[in-house]
PDB file of C-alpha atoms in Angstrom:
ATOM      1  CA  MET W   1      95.737 103.888 121.031  1.00 50.00           C
ATOM      2  CA  SER W   2      96.176 106.123 117.545  1.00 67.00           C
ATOM      3  CA  LYS W   3      92.870 107.310 116.069  1.00 82.00           C
ATOM      4  CA  PRO W   4      91.160 105.537 113.617  1.00 87.00           C
ATOM      5  CA  HIS W   5      92.835 106.225 110.663  1.00 93.00           C
ATOM      6  CA  PHE W   6      93.311 104.898 106.686  1.00 97.00           C
ATOM      7  CA  VAL W   7      95.961 104.422 104.692  1.00 97.00           C
ATOM      8  CA  TYR W   8      96.129 102.328 101.714  1.00 98.00           C
ATOM      9  CA  VAL W   9      99.558 102.377  98.951  1.00 98.00           C
ATOM     10  CA  THR W  10      98.913 101.257  95.777  1.00 98.00           C
ATOM     11  CA  TYR W  11     101.727 100.986  92.520  1.00 98.00           C
ATOM     12  CA  ILE W  12     100.906 102.329  89.282  1.00 98.00           C
ATOM     13  CA  ARG W  13     102.280 101.742  85.693  1.00 96.00           C
ATOM     14  CA  THR W  14     102.303 105.580  84.944  1.00 96.00           C
ATOM     15  CA  THR W  15     104.253 108.602  85.448  1.00 96.00           C
ATOM     16  CA  PRO W  16     103.355 111.130  88.275  1.00 97.00           C
ATOM     17  CA  GLU W  17     102.214 113.638  86.230  1.00 97.00           C
ATOM     18  CA  LYS W  18      99.559 111.445  85.148  1.00 98.00           C
ATOM     19  CA  LEU W  19      98.264 110.728  88.163  1.00 98.00           C
ATOM     20  CA  TRP W  20      98.146 113.584  89.439  1.00 98.00           C
ATOM     21  CA  GLU W  21      96.096 114.892  86.104  1.00 98.00           C
ATOM     22  CA  ALA W  22      93.682 111.724  86.917  1.00 98.00           C
ATOM     23  CA  LEU W  23      93.116 112.585  90.390  1.00 98.00           C
ATOM     24  CA  THR W  24      92.616 116.750  89.366  1.00 98.00           C
ATOM     25  CA  ASP W  25      90.925 116.560  86.347  1.00 98.00           C
ATOM     26  CA  PRO W  26      87.153 115.833  86.216  1.00 96.00           C
ATOM     27  CA  GLN W  27      85.882 113.399  83.586  1.00 96.00           C
ATOM     28  CA  THR W  28      88.408 111.300  84.036  1.00 98.00           C
ATOM     29  CA  ILE W  29      87.199 111.462  88.521  1.00 98.00           C
ATOM     30  CA  LYS W  30      83.707 110.359  86.988  1.00 97.00           C
ATOM     31  CA  LYS W  31      85.185 107.719  84.724  1.00 97.00           C
ATOM     32  CA  TYR W  32      86.450 105.800  87.750  1.00 98.00           C
ATOM     33  CA  TRP W  33      84.457 107.135  90.330  1.00 98.00           C
ATOM     34  CA  PHE W  34      81.557 105.827  89.738  1.00 96.00           C
ATOM     35  CA  GLY W  35      79.803 108.510  87.997  1.00 96.00           C
ATOM     36  CA  ILE W  36      80.772 110.617  91.207  1.00 97.00           C
ATOM     37  CA  THR W  37      83.175 113.597  89.783  1.00 96.00           C
ATOM     38  CA  ALA W  38      84.823 116.789  91.935  1.00 98.00           C
ATOM     39  CA  GLU W  39      84.071 120.461  91.406  1.00 98.00           C
ATOM     40  CA  SER W  40      87.539 122.083  92.509  1.00 98.00           C
ATOM     41  CA  ASP W  41      90.677 124.012  90.175  1.00 97.00           C
ATOM     42  CA  PHE W  42      92.533 122.136  93.011  1.00 98.00           C
ATOM     43  CA  LYS W  43      95.074 124.849  93.764  1.00 98.00           C
ATOM     44  CA  SER W  44      96.077 125.323  97.815  1.00 98.00           C
ATOM     45  CA  GLY W  45      92.924 127.118  99.388  1.00 98.00           C
ATOM     46  CA  SER W  46      90.321 126.282  97.179  1.00 98.00           C
ATOM     47  CA  PRO W  47      87.329 124.911  97.723  1.00 98.00           C
ATOM     48  CA  TRP W  48      86.627 121.117  96.748  1.00 98.00           C
ATOM     49  CA  ALA W  49      83.062 119.214  96.559  1.00 98.00           C
ATOM     50  CA  LEU W  50      82.026 115.795  95.357  1.00 98.00           C
ATOM     51  CA  LYS W  51      79.226 115.160  93.735  1.00 98.00           C
ATOM     52  CA  PHE W  52      76.762 112.953  92.649  1.00 97.00           C
ATOM     53  CA  GLU W  53      76.498 112.414  88.716  1.00 95.00           C
ATOM     54  CA  ASP W  54      72.631 113.717  89.605  1.00 96.00           C
ATOM     55  CA  GLY W  55      73.741 116.812  91.048  1.00 95.00           C
ATOM     56  CA  ARG W  56      73.589 116.160  94.830  1.00 97.00           C
ATOM     57  CA  THR W  57      76.748 117.035  97.063  1.00 98.00           C
ATOM     58  CA  ALA W  58      78.306 113.863  98.587  1.00 98.00           C
ATOM     59  CA  ASP W  59      81.347 116.307 100.211  1.00 98.00           C
ATOM     60  CA  THR W  60      82.498 119.416 100.303  1.00 98.00           C
ATOM     61  CA  GLY W  61      85.836 121.030 101.887  1.00 98.00           C
ATOM     62  CA  GLU W  62      88.736 122.959 100.691  1.00 98.00           C
ATOM     63  CA  ILE W  63      92.153 121.717  99.098  1.00 98.00           C
ATOM     64  CA  LEU W  64      94.850 122.805 101.970  1.00 98.00           C
ATOM     65  CA  GLU W  65      97.788 121.606 100.078  1.00 98.00           C
ATOM     66  CA  ALA W  66      98.708 121.077  96.412  1.00 98.00           C
ATOM     67  CA  VAL W  67     102.162 120.372  95.009  1.00 98.00           C
ATOM     68  CA  PRO W  68     101.796 118.648  91.983  1.00 98.00           C
ATOM     69  CA  PRO W  69     102.805 116.108  90.633  1.00 98.00           C
ATOM     70  CA  ARG W  70     103.810 115.122  94.288  1.00 98.00           C
ATOM     71  CA  ARG W  71     101.278 115.920  96.875  1.00 98.00           C
ATOM     72  CA  LEU W  72      97.834 116.969  97.509  1.00 98.00           C
ATOM     73  CA  VAL W  73      96.070 117.603 100.895  1.00 98.00           C
ATOM     74  CA  ILE W  74      92.348 117.568 101.380  1.00 98.00           C
ATOM     75  CA  ARG W  75      90.043 119.084 104.491  1.00 98.00           C
ATOM     76  CA  TRP W  76      86.629 116.952 103.499  1.00 98.00           C
ATOM     77  CA  ARG W  77      83.454 116.400 105.141  1.00 98.00           C
ATOM     78  CA  ASN W  78      81.601 114.145 103.935  1.00 98.00           C
ATOM     79  CA  GLU W  79      77.316 115.870 102.795  1.00 98.00           C
ATOM     80  CA  PHE W  80      75.256 113.438 102.606  1.00 96.00           C
ATOM     81  CA  ARG W  81      75.074 110.875 105.711  1.00 97.00           C
ATOM     82  CA  PRO W  82      74.084 112.284 108.671  1.00 96.00           C
ATOM     83  CA  GLU W  83      75.699 110.095 110.600  1.00 96.00           C
ATOM     84  CA  LEU W  84      78.897 110.609 108.815  1.00 97.00           C
ATOM     85  CA  LYS W  85      78.526 114.194 108.409  1.00 97.00           C
ATOM     86  CA  ALA W  86      78.332 114.751 112.740  1.00 96.00           C
ATOM     87  CA  GLU W  87      81.902 113.339 112.977  1.00 96.00           C
ATOM     88  CA  GLY W  88      83.142 116.651 111.061  1.00 96.00           C
ATOM     89  CA  TYR W  89      86.484 117.657 109.064  1.00 97.00           C
ATOM     90  CA  SER W  90      88.793 114.947 107.598  1.00 98.00           C
ATOM     91  CA  ARG W  91      92.106 115.367 106.197  1.00 98.00           C
ATOM     92  CA  CYS W  92      92.789 113.473 103.282  1.00 98.00           C
ATOM     93  CA  THR W  93      96.188 113.180 102.037  1.00 98.00           C
ATOM     94  CA  MET W  94      97.837 111.608  98.302  1.00 98.00           C
ATOM     95  CA  GLU W  95     101.425 111.416  98.137  1.00 98.00           C
ATOM     96  CA  ILE W  96     102.452 111.005  94.654  1.00 98.00           C
ATOM     97  CA  GLU W  97     106.543 109.116  94.336  1.00 97.00           C
ATOM     98  CA  ILE W  98     108.566 106.857  91.924  1.00 95.00           C
ATOM     99  CA  ALA W  99     108.459 104.155  92.971  1.00 94.00           C
ATOM    100  CA  ASP W 100     112.350 102.065  93.160  1.00 89.00           C
ATOM    101  CA  TYR W 101     111.755  98.763  90.569  1.00 87.00           C
ATOM    102  CA  TYR W 102     114.327  97.194  88.826  1.00 86.00           C
ATOM    103  CA  PRO W 103     114.579  98.843  85.315  1.00 79.00           C
ATOM    104  CA  ASP W 104     115.534  95.860  82.942  1.00 80.00           C
ATOM    105  CA  ARG W 105     112.568  94.432  83.682  1.00 80.00           C
ATOM    106  CA  GLY W 106     110.462  97.436  82.704  1.00 68.00           C
ATOM    107  CA  GLY W 107     108.786  97.653  85.994  1.00 68.00           C
ATOM    108  CA  LYS W 108     109.048 101.329  85.883  1.00 83.00           C
ATOM    109  CA  ALA W 109     106.010 102.447  88.511  1.00 94.00           C
ATOM    110  CA  VAL W 110     104.754 105.540  90.854  1.00 97.00           C
ATOM    111  CA  LYS W 111     103.919 104.956  94.307  1.00 98.00           C
ATOM    112  CA  LEU W 112     100.465 106.663  95.603  1.00 98.00           C
ATOM    113  CA  THR W 113      99.885 106.815  98.876  1.00 98.00           C
ATOM    114  CA  ILE W 114      96.091 108.325 100.512  1.00 98.00           C
ATOM    115  CA  HIS W 115      96.511 108.349 104.244  1.00 98.00           C
ATOM    116  CA  HIS W 116      92.961 109.715 105.526  1.00 98.00           C
ATOM    117  CA  GLU W 117      91.591 110.220 109.450  1.00 97.00           C
ATOM    118  CA  VAL W 118      89.437 112.124 111.606  1.00 96.00           C
ATOM    119  CA  GLU W 119      90.872 115.783 112.226  1.00 95.00           C
ATOM    120  CA  GLY W 120      88.974 115.216 115.950  1.00 91.00           C
ATOM    121  CA  GLU W 121      87.577 113.085 118.129  1.00 89.00           C
ATOM    122  CA  SER W 122      84.981 110.373 116.213  1.00 89.00           C
ATOM    123  CA  ALA W 123      82.831 106.810 116.572  1.00 90.00           C
ATOM    124  CA  GLY W 124      84.989 106.280 113.550  1.00 94.00           C
ATOM    125  CA  LYS W 125      81.727 105.699 111.073  1.00 96.00           C
ATOM    126  CA  PHE W 126      83.872 108.214 108.806  1.00 97.00           C
ATOM    127  CA  ILE W 127      86.711 106.196 108.820  1.00 97.00           C
ATOM    128  CA  GLU W 128      84.818 102.813 108.358  1.00 97.00           C
ATOM    129  CA  ALA W 129      83.014 104.154 105.361  1.00 97.00           C
ATOM    130  CA  VAL W 130      86.126 105.345 103.565  1.00 97.00           C
ATOM    131  CA  SER W 131      88.153 102.101 104.177  1.00 97.00           C
ATOM    132  CA  GLY W 132      85.325 100.479 102.096  1.00 97.00           C
ATOM    133  CA  GLY W 133      85.606 103.246  99.386  1.00 97.00           C
ATOM    134  CA  TRP W 134      89.074 103.980  98.847  1.00 98.00           C
ATOM    135  CA  PRO W 135      89.910 100.487  97.458  1.00 98.00           C
ATOM    136  CA  LYS W 136      86.754 100.104  95.339  1.00 98.00           C
ATOM    137  CA  VAL W 137      88.065 104.207  93.454  1.00 98.00           C
ATOM    138  CA  LEU W 138      91.850 103.371  93.959  1.00 98.00           C
ATOM    139  CA  SER W 139      91.736 100.003  92.090  1.00 98.00           C
ATOM    140  CA  ASN W 140      89.444 100.811  89.092  1.00 98.00           C
ATOM    141  CA  LEU W 141      92.147 103.981  88.922  1.00 98.00           C
ATOM    142  CA  LYS W 142      94.637 101.840  88.228  1.00 98.00           C
ATOM    143  CA  SER W 143      93.294 100.128  85.786  1.00 98.00           C
ATOM    144  CA  LEU W 144      91.844 102.766  83.590  1.00 98.00           C
ATOM    145  CA  LEU W 145      95.957 104.453  84.221  1.00 98.00           C
ATOM    146  CA  GLU W 146      97.153 100.807  83.044  1.00 97.00           C
ATOM    147  CA  THR W 147      94.673  99.792  80.519  1.00 98.00           C
ATOM    148  CA  SER W 148      92.422 102.819  79.501  1.00 96.00           C
ATOM    149  CA  ASP W 149      89.265 101.038  81.189  1.00 97.00           C
ATOM    150  CA  ILE W 150      88.096  99.957  84.583  1.00 97.00           C
ATOM    151  CA  ALA W 151      88.060  97.165  86.743  1.00 96.00           C
ATOM    152  CA  PHE W 152      83.968  97.247  87.497  1.00 95.00           C
ATOM    153  CA  GLN W 153      81.209  99.344  88.039  1.00 93.00           C
ATOM    154  CA  LEU W 154      79.052  99.253  91.666  1.00 88.00           C
TER     155      LEU W 154
ATOM    156  CA  MET K   1      95.540  76.473 117.468  1.00 72.00           C
ATOM    157  CA  PRO K   2      96.100  80.298 119.052  1.00 81.00           C
ATOM    158  CA  ASP K   3      93.864  82.945 118.956  1.00 94.00           C
ATOM    159  CA  PHE K   4      94.655  84.955 115.371  1.00 97.00           C
ATOM    160  CA  LYS K   5      93.723  88.549 115.276  1.00 97.00           C
ATOM    161  CA  PRO K   6      93.953  90.529 111.876  1.00 97.00           C
ATOM    162  CA  ARG K   7      95.981  93.516 112.184  1.00 97.00           C
ATOM    163  CA  THR K   8      96.721  94.409 108.085  1.00 97.00           C
ATOM    164  CA  VAL K   9      93.906  93.916 105.258  1.00 97.00           C
ATOM    165  CA  TYR K  10      93.996  94.957 101.939  1.00 98.00           C
ATOM    166  CA  VAL K  11      91.672  94.945  99.672  1.00 98.00           C
ATOM    167  CA  THR K  12      91.966  95.112  95.863  1.00 98.00           C
ATOM    168  CA  TYR K  13      89.303  94.730  92.765  1.00 98.00           C
ATOM    169  CA  ILE K  14      90.947  93.125  89.936  1.00 98.00           C
ATOM    170  CA  ALA K  15      88.720  92.163  86.120  1.00 98.00           C
ATOM    171  CA  ALA K  16      89.898  88.622  86.564  1.00 98.00           C
ATOM    172  CA  THR K  17      87.482  86.331  87.301  1.00 98.00           C
ATOM    173  CA  PRO K  18      87.616  84.352  90.839  1.00 98.00           C
ATOM    174  CA  GLU K  19      89.487  81.020  89.412  1.00 98.00           C
ATOM    175  CA  LYS K  20      92.601  83.256  87.408  1.00 98.00           C
ATOM    176  CA  VAL K  21      92.606  85.169  90.845  1.00 98.00           C
ATOM    177  CA  TRP K  22      93.033  81.559  92.406  1.00 98.00           C
ATOM    178  CA  GLN K  23      95.320  80.206  89.939  1.00 98.00           C
ATOM    179  CA  ALA K  24      97.624  83.426  90.568  1.00 98.00           C
ATOM    180  CA  LEU K  25      97.971  83.395  94.466  1.00 98.00           C
ATOM    181  CA  THR K  26      98.219  79.012  94.056  1.00 98.00           C
ATOM    182  CA  SER K  27     100.315  78.621  91.011  1.00 98.00           C
ATOM    183  CA  SER K  28     104.233  79.215  90.133  1.00 98.00           C
ATOM    184  CA  GLU K  29     104.289  80.845  86.762  1.00 98.00           C
ATOM    185  CA  PHE K  30     101.893  83.213  88.230  1.00 98.00           C
ATOM    186  CA  THR K  31     104.029  84.313  91.889  1.00 98.00           C
ATOM    187  CA  ARG K  32     107.197  84.148  89.862  1.00 97.00           C
ATOM    188  CA  LYS K  33     106.068  87.065  88.104  1.00 96.00           C
ATOM    189  CA  TYR K  34     104.157  89.094  91.075  1.00 96.00           C
ATOM    190  CA  PHE K  35     105.793  87.670  94.694  1.00 97.00           C
ATOM    191  CA  TRP K  36     109.656  88.473  93.364  1.00 95.00           C
ATOM    192  CA  ASP K  37     110.926  85.307  91.969  1.00 96.00           C
ATOM    193  CA  ARG K  38     109.184  83.325  94.551  1.00 97.00           C
ATOM    194  CA  ASP K  39     107.636  79.456  93.055  1.00 98.00           C
ATOM    195  CA  ILE K  40     104.819  78.794  95.320  1.00 98.00           C
ATOM    196  CA  GLU K  41     104.693  74.638  96.775  1.00 98.00           C
ATOM    197  CA  ILE K  42     101.351  74.179  97.219  1.00 98.00           C
ATOM    198  CA  GLU K  43      99.024  70.861  98.592  1.00 98.00           C
ATOM    199  CA  PRO K  44      95.954  71.380  97.571  1.00 97.00           C
ATOM    200  CA  LYS K  45      94.067  70.146 100.663  1.00 97.00           C
ATOM    201  CA  LEU K  46      93.464  71.474 104.111  1.00 98.00           C
ATOM    202  CA  GLY K  47      96.690  70.595 106.321  1.00 98.00           C
ATOM    203  CA  GLY K  48      98.691  70.146 102.862  1.00 98.00           C
ATOM    204  CA  ALA K  49     101.892  71.557 103.284  1.00 98.00           C
ATOM    205  CA  PHE K  50     102.736  75.534 101.582  1.00 98.00           C
ATOM    206  CA  ALA K  51     106.296  77.004 101.178  1.00 98.00           C
ATOM    207  CA  LEU K  52     107.537  79.771  98.781  1.00 98.00           C
ATOM    208  CA  LYS K  53     110.712  79.301  98.067  1.00 98.00           C
ATOM    209  CA  LEU K  54     113.423  81.691  96.425  1.00 97.00           C
ATOM    210  CA  PRO K  55     114.992  81.567  92.415  1.00 96.00           C
ATOM    211  CA  ASP K  56     118.296  79.672  94.783  1.00 96.00           C
ATOM    212  CA  GLY K  57     115.561  77.211  96.000  1.00 95.00           C
ATOM    213  CA  LYS K  58     116.319  78.264  99.453  1.00 97.00           C
ATOM    214  CA  VAL K  59     112.894  78.343 101.954  1.00 98.00           C
ATOM    215  CA  ASN K  60     111.642  81.716 102.330  1.00 98.00           C
ATOM    216  CA  VAL K  61     108.548  80.289 104.145  1.00 98.00           C
ATOM    217  CA  ARG K  62     106.797  77.338 105.522  1.00 98.00           C
ATOM    218  CA  GLY K  63     103.660  76.988 106.424  1.00 98.00           C
ATOM    219  CA  LYS K  64     100.337  75.041 106.593  1.00 98.00           C
ATOM    220  CA  VAL K  65      97.191  75.361 104.814  1.00 98.00           C
ATOM    221  CA  ILE K  66      94.632  75.607 107.039  1.00 98.00           C
ATOM    222  CA  ALA K  67      91.117  76.664 104.664  1.00 98.00           C
ATOM    223  CA  TRP K  68      91.060  75.730 101.553  1.00 98.00           C
ATOM    224  CA  ASP K  69      87.916  76.325  99.612  1.00 98.00           C
ATOM    225  CA  PRO K  70      88.753  77.321  95.997  1.00 98.00           C
ATOM    226  CA  PRO K  71      88.230  79.861  94.448  1.00 98.00           C
ATOM    227  CA  ARG K  72      86.924  81.418  97.527  1.00 98.00           C
ATOM    228  CA  LYS K  73      88.762  81.599 100.591  1.00 98.00           C
ATOM    229  CA  LEU K  74      92.859  79.928 101.193  1.00 98.00           C
ATOM    230  CA  SER K  75      94.052  80.979 104.632  1.00 98.00           C
ATOM    231  CA  VAL K  76      98.350  79.711 105.612  1.00 98.00           C
ATOM    232  CA  THR K  77     100.032  79.491 108.630  1.00 98.00           C
ATOM    233  CA  TRP K  78     103.482  81.968 107.355  1.00 98.00           C
ATOM    234  CA  GLN K  79     106.880  81.141 109.176  1.00 98.00           C
ATOM    235  CA  VAL K  80     109.553  82.852 107.829  1.00 97.00           C
ATOM    236  CA  GLU K  81     112.221  80.918 107.354  1.00 97.00           C
ATOM    237  CA  TRP K  82     115.002  84.014 105.398  1.00 95.00           C
ATOM    238  CA  PRO K  83     116.840  85.431 106.192  1.00 93.00           C
ATOM    239  CA  GLU K  84     117.599  83.392 108.981  1.00 94.00           C
ATOM    240  CA  ASP K  85     116.956  86.613 111.463  1.00 93.00           C
ATOM    241  CA  PHE K  86     113.343  86.417 110.836  1.00 96.00           C
ATOM    242  CA  ARG K  87     112.939  82.840 111.983  1.00 96.00           C
ATOM    243  CA  LYS K  88     112.739  84.275 115.909  1.00 95.00           C
ATOM    244  CA  LEU K  89     109.235  85.740 114.310  1.00 97.00           C
ATOM    245  CA  PRO K  90     106.068  83.898 115.858  1.00 97.00           C
ATOM    246  CA  GLU K  91     103.739  82.863 112.266  1.00 97.00           C
ATOM    247  CA  CYS K  92     101.262  84.286 111.378  1.00 98.00           C
ATOM    248  CA  VAL K  93      98.291  83.742 108.742  1.00 98.00           C
ATOM    249  CA  VAL K  94      97.721  84.842 105.256  1.00 98.00           C
ATOM    250  CA  THR K  95      94.288  84.059 104.195  1.00 98.00           C
ATOM    251  CA  TYR K  96      93.320  85.346 100.903  1.00 98.00           C
ATOM    252  CA  GLU K  97      89.537  86.063 100.187  1.00 98.00           C
ATOM    253  CA  ILE K  98      87.904  85.744  96.406  1.00 98.00           C
ATOM    254  CA  ALA K  99      84.353  87.309  96.167  1.00 98.00           C
ATOM    255  CA  LYS K 100      82.388  88.579  93.104  1.00 97.00           C
ATOM    256  CA  ALA K 101      81.979  92.722  92.851  1.00 96.00           C
ATOM    257  CA  GLY K 102      79.682  92.950  89.567  1.00 93.00           C
ATOM    258  CA  GLU K 103      82.181  92.153  86.494  1.00 92.00           C
ATOM    259  CA  ALA K 104      85.228  92.230  88.764  1.00 97.00           C
ATOM    260  CA  VAL K 105      86.478  90.043  92.101  1.00 98.00           C
ATOM    261  CA  ARG K 106      87.129  91.169  94.464  1.00 98.00           C
ATOM    262  CA  LEU K 107      90.780  90.019  96.945  1.00 98.00           C
ATOM    263  CA  THR K 108      91.005  90.715 100.624  1.00 98.00           C
ATOM    264  CA  MET K 109      93.931  89.388 101.857  1.00 98.00           C
ATOM    265  CA  THR K 110      94.664  89.712 105.756  1.00 98.00           C
ATOM    266  CA  GLU K 111      97.662  89.280 107.647  1.00 98.00           C
ATOM    267  CA  SER K 112      96.452  87.728 111.259  1.00 98.00           C
ATOM    268  CA  HIS K 113      98.748  87.104 114.418  1.00 98.00           C
ATOM    269  CA  SER K 114      98.846  85.139 118.054  1.00 97.00           C
ATOM    270  CA  TRP K 115     101.003  87.908 120.201  1.00 96.00           C
ATOM    271  CA  ASN K 116     100.617  91.458 119.805  1.00 95.00           C
ATOM    272  CA  VAL K 117     103.284  92.174 117.483  1.00 96.00           C
ATOM    273  CA  PRO K 118     104.820  95.421 116.786  1.00 96.00           C
ATOM    274  CA  GLU K 119     104.072  98.216 114.812  1.00 96.00           C
ATOM    275  CA  ALA K 120     107.541  97.971 113.566  1.00 97.00           C
ATOM    276  CA  ILE K 121     106.974  94.174 112.993  1.00 97.00           C
ATOM    277  CA  LEU K 122     103.644  94.697 110.655  1.00 98.00           C
ATOM    278  CA  SER K 123     105.173  96.925 108.704  1.00 97.00           C
ATOM    279  CA  GLY K 124     106.309  94.294 106.790  1.00 97.00           C
ATOM    280  CA  GLY K 125     103.930  93.183 105.315  1.00 97.00           C
ATOM    281  CA  ARG K 126     102.010  96.897 105.748  1.00 97.00           C
ATOM    282  CA  THR K 127     105.665  97.817 103.157  1.00 96.00           C
ATOM    283  CA  GLY K 128     105.077  94.478 101.294  1.00 97.00           C
ATOM    284  CA  TRP K 129     101.916  93.404 100.067  1.00 98.00           C
ATOM    285  CA  PRO K 130     101.262  96.495  98.409  1.00 98.00           C
ATOM    286  CA  ALA K 131     103.840  96.209  95.788  1.00 97.00           C
ATOM    287  CA  ILE K 132     102.432  92.267  95.846  1.00 98.00           C
ATOM    288  CA  LEU K 133      98.418  92.935  95.241  1.00 98.00           C
ATOM    289  CA  SER K 134      99.815  95.624  93.046  1.00 98.00           C
ATOM    290  CA  SER K 135     101.749  94.026  90.516  1.00 97.00           C
ATOM    291  CA  LEU K 136      99.375  90.827  90.512  1.00 98.00           C
ATOM    292  CA  LYS K 137      95.942  93.323  89.567  1.00 98.00           C
ATOM    293  CA  SER K 138      98.803  94.547  87.133  1.00 97.00           C
ATOM    294  CA  LEU K 139      99.899  90.924  85.886  1.00 97.00           C
ATOM    295  CA  LEU K 140      96.458  89.778  85.690  1.00 98.00           C
ATOM    296  CA  GLU K 141      95.076  92.915  83.689  1.00 98.00           C
ATOM    297  CA  THR K 142      97.870  93.813  81.318  1.00 96.00           C
ATOM    298  CA  GLY K 143     100.371  90.909  81.396  1.00 96.00           C
ATOM    299  CA  LYS K 144     103.018  92.468  82.974  1.00 94.00           C
ATOM    300  CA  PRO K 145     103.524  92.193  86.554  1.00 95.00           C
ATOM    301  CA  LEU K 146     105.624  95.638  88.258  1.00 94.00           C
ATOM    302  CA  ALA K 147     108.838  95.106  88.862  1.00 87.00           C
ATOM    303  CA  ILE K 148     109.026  97.279  92.271  1.00 94.00           C
ATOM    304  CA  GLN K 149     112.539  96.937  94.229  1.00 93.00           C
ATOM    305  CA  MET K 150     111.766  96.326  98.071  1.00 93.00           C
ATOM    306  CA  GLU K 151     113.395  96.038 100.829  1.00 93.00           C
ATOM    307  CA  PRO K 152     112.270  94.435 104.347  1.00 94.00           C
ATOM    308  CA  PRO K 153     112.085  98.182 106.514  1.00 96.00           C
ATOM    309  CA  ARG K 154     115.024  99.388 108.447  1.00 96.00           C
ATOM    310  CA  GLU K 155     112.578  99.778 111.696  1.00 97.00           C
ATOM    311  CA  MET K 156     111.135  96.461 111.294  1.00 97.00           C
ATOM    312  CA  ILE K 157     115.095  94.488 110.846  1.00 96.00           C
ATOM    313  CA  GLU K 158     115.506  96.272 114.628  1.00 96.00           C
ATOM    314  CA  ALA K 159     112.624  95.107 115.825  1.00 96.00           C
ATOM    315  CA  ILE K 160     113.505  91.400 114.735  1.00 96.00           C
ATOM    316  CA  ARG K 161     117.025  91.594 116.943  1.00 94.00           C
ATOM    317  CA  ARG K 162     114.836  93.156 119.586  1.00 93.00           C
ATOM    318  CA  LEU K 163     113.157  89.984 120.416  1.00 91.00           C
TER     319      LEU K 163
END
């Protein structure tokens, strides 16, 4: 059996540069991440945190790799749910690629792949939590980039 | 019917009504745009016939409706008939579930299998569904699908040859 992990792929009509900006700009993140925002300069080795609107810390970690506009790897631990924090650090890898598309159909798109797994042994609760969260966040991100508006509020 | 277990799940949230998403899943006017030119033929009832057809008329997928609950749940058996090699694959079950999520809808696609299907074969759906459902979301939210160009993964084709 492989370790519990989560993989999600979405295709977005945008450019790698705009997607990179949306993934790393705190004000943009806040729009599609239900009020949560990031504190980081998104450079390799820098600290990283997600904060709720009221200032509480949701998650902390560090940027392991940042290769704009292609690849972002975050070492990531939940801070606000003890049972998730107990599972320790996870690793989230985001990869941005140009998708193959039919050029005669105006379908130019970017492929975003999110891979998230816990570093050590775990009961899978953290992965279960992010498996529910990522589709919401990434659906809103796609809508924001394609329509200038998010799909929904929580 | 044998026991089908979920092996691939894809969830997306779409700014549309459940009725609109249902229509997009069940009418050729939409599938043609987001599902690589395929027409859908589906009898709107339990036990009804279901098929996806290529533009040249060839049947790509054939099956039966095993859940029909508009605009909430659609489940079909899924036997690939084209390309020819793929006929060796045992049929799977594809289920769409639509639920309200605030002002949007949550669409969940589940691909279920009745046998110990290798990861290499699952890679087909895991590659295809994100492109199909991303395109469906774009179509409903912007009026334009995404035209992602894609072939079945090599590892899948090789695994089918070994069956």
